[in-house]
Amino acid sequence: MRIAMISDVHGNLPALRAVLAAIEGENADLTVNLGDLLSGYVLPASTADALIAAGLVTVRGNHERQVLTFPVERMGMADRTAHEAIDARHREWMASLPATVEPAPRVLAFHGTPADDLQYLMHTVDADGARPATQAEVLERLGDVSGYDLLLCGHTHLAGSMRLPGGALVVNPGSVGWPAYDDDGPAPHVMEAGSPHARYAVADDVSGRWEVSFHMVEYPWEEAAVLAEGFGRPDVAYALRTGRVPS
């Protein structure tokens, strides 16, 4: 079986279009979308239309939950931007999305961890910033996933994989639409892909166990950056152009 995966589109329609076009050439049996769909500063509503039309297997991320449940005064700016742009049809679609899904036998997809859409799985944040998580940390965050051979996550915007004891593979495809950001919780840290490319991954089990390949796609990121500037976010525009957080 061959599974393409995307995550963290964040309303970046030009990046989404480029990635979906690239995936068309992958001969994938299905494509899984791992959440954080619309909240951002490019084209949230048009991105929602495109994702609904694409009909991908999709889980909701923390931003979908926040847009649907937080009062406006509690929302961050990206969530407020999406909240103001989308309509009732988009909200109904978002509300229908599960927190986890099994898109194929012995495959589990979720946004952060299976139990927490805000927790990083393959990175750990401490007083010194973000670092790759240890295998022990990943296993603790996953809980009992003994019934699965492939585990798909997003949330950190950084592509990577980890082979677990027993052979199961954990994969994060990286972000389609927002290659770098900073955050204050649980401690100040930055997550940077290092280039502006849109990212996706493809896993297959032709070898007898799941293996993954990671892909970067060029798209008109200057167009996306200009739109972010129009929302008053030059910092996000910088990230879209460079894959870095402004220093």
CSV table of C-alpha atoms in Angstrom, one decimal, residues 97-179:
chain,number,residue,atom,x,y,z
A,97,LEU,CA,-13.5,15.8,11.4
A,98,PRO,CA,-12.3,13.2,13.9
A,99,ALA,CA,-9.3,13.7,16.3
A,100,THR,CA,-7.9,10.3,15.1
A,101,VAL,CA,-8.6,8.1,12.2
A,102,GLU,CA,-7.5,4.7,10.9
A,103,PRO,CA,-7.2,5.3,7.2
A,104,ALA,CA,-5.9,1.8,6.5
A,105,PRO,CA,-5.4,-1.4,8.5
A,106,ARG,CA,-2.9,-1.0,11.3
A,107,VAL,CA,-2.4,2.7,10.4
A,108,LEU,CA,-3.3,5.5,12.9
A,109,ALA,CA,-3.4,9.2,12.0
A,110,PHE,CA,-3.6,12.1,14.5
A,111,HIS,CA,-2.4,15.7,14.8
A,112,GLY,CA,-0.1,16.0,17.8
A,113,THR,CA,-0.3,12.7,19.8
A,114,PRO,CA,-3.2,10.3,19.9
A,115,ALA,CA,-4.5,11.8,23.1
A,116,ASP,CA,-3.5,15.5,22.8
A,117,ASP,CA,-3.6,17.7,19.7
A,118,LEU,CA,-1.3,20.3,21.4
A,119,GLN,CA,1.5,17.9,22.4
A,120,TYR,CA,4.6,17.6,20.2
A,121,LEU,CA,5.4,13.9,19.5
A,122,MET,CA,8.9,13.9,18.0
A,123,HIS,CA,10.2,17.1,19.6
A,124,THR,CA,10.6,18.1,23.2
A,125,VAL,CA,10.6,21.7,24.4
A,126,ASP,CA,12.6,22.6,27.5
A,127,ALA,CA,14.4,25.7,28.9
A,128,ASP,CA,16.9,25.6,26.0
A,129,GLY,CA,14.3,25.5,23.3
A,130,ALA,CA,13.2,22.6,21.1
A,131,ARG,CA,15.2,19.4,20.5
A,132,PRO,CA,14.5,16.0,18.9
A,133,ALA,CA,12.6,13.8,21.4
A,134,THR,CA,14.1,10.6,22.6
A,135,GLN,CA,12.6,7.3,21.7
A,136,ALA,CA,11.5,6.9,25.3
A,137,GLU,CA,9.7,10.2,25.2
A,138,VAL,CA,7.9,9.3,22.0
A,139,LEU,CA,6.8,6.0,23.3
A,140,GLU,CA,5.4,7.6,26.5
A,141,ARG,CA,3.4,10.1,24.5
A,142,LEU,CA,2.0,7.5,22.1
A,143,GLY,CA,0.6,5.3,24.8
A,144,ASP,CA,-0.5,1.8,23.7
A,145,VAL,CA,-0.2,1.7,20.0
A,146,SER,CA,0.7,-1.9,19.8
A,147,GLY,CA,-2.0,-2.6,17.1
A,148,TYR,CA,-0.4,-0.2,14.6
A,149,ASP,CA,2.6,-0.4,12.2
A,150,LEU,CA,2.4,3.2,10.9
A,151,LEU,CA,1.7,6.3,13.0
A,152,LEU,CA,1.1,9.6,11.2
A,153,CYS,CA,1.4,13.0,13.0
A,154,GLY,CA,1.8,16.7,12.3
A,155,HIS,CA,1.8,19.8,14.5
A,156,THR,CA,5.5,20.6,14.7
A,157,HIS,CA,5.8,21.7,11.1
A,158,LEU,CA,9.0,19.7,10.8
A,159,ALA,CA,9.4,16.6,8.7
A,160,GLY,CA,10.9,13.5,10.3
A,161,SER,CA,10.4,9.8,11.2
A,162,MET,CA,11.3,7.4,13.9
A,163,ARG,CA,11.4,3.6,13.9
A,164,LEU,CA,10.0,2.2,17.2
A,165,PRO,CA,11.0,-1.1,18.9
A,166,GLY,CA,9.1,-3.8,17.1
A,167,GLY,CA,9.4,-2.0,13.8
A,168,ALA,CA,6.5,0.4,13.7
A,169,LEU,CA,7.2,3.7,11.9
A,170,VAL,CA,6.2,7.2,13.1
A,171,VAL,CA,6.1,9.9,10.4
A,172,ASN,CA,5.6,13.6,10.4
A,173,PRO,CA,5.5,15.0,6.8
A,174,GLY,CA,6.3,18.6,7.7
A,175,SER,CA,4.2,21.6,6.9
A,176,VAL,CA,2.5,22.3,3.6
A,177,GLY,CA,1.9,26.0,4.3
A,178,TRP,CA,3.9,27.5,7.2
A,179,PRO,CA,7.6,26.5,7.3
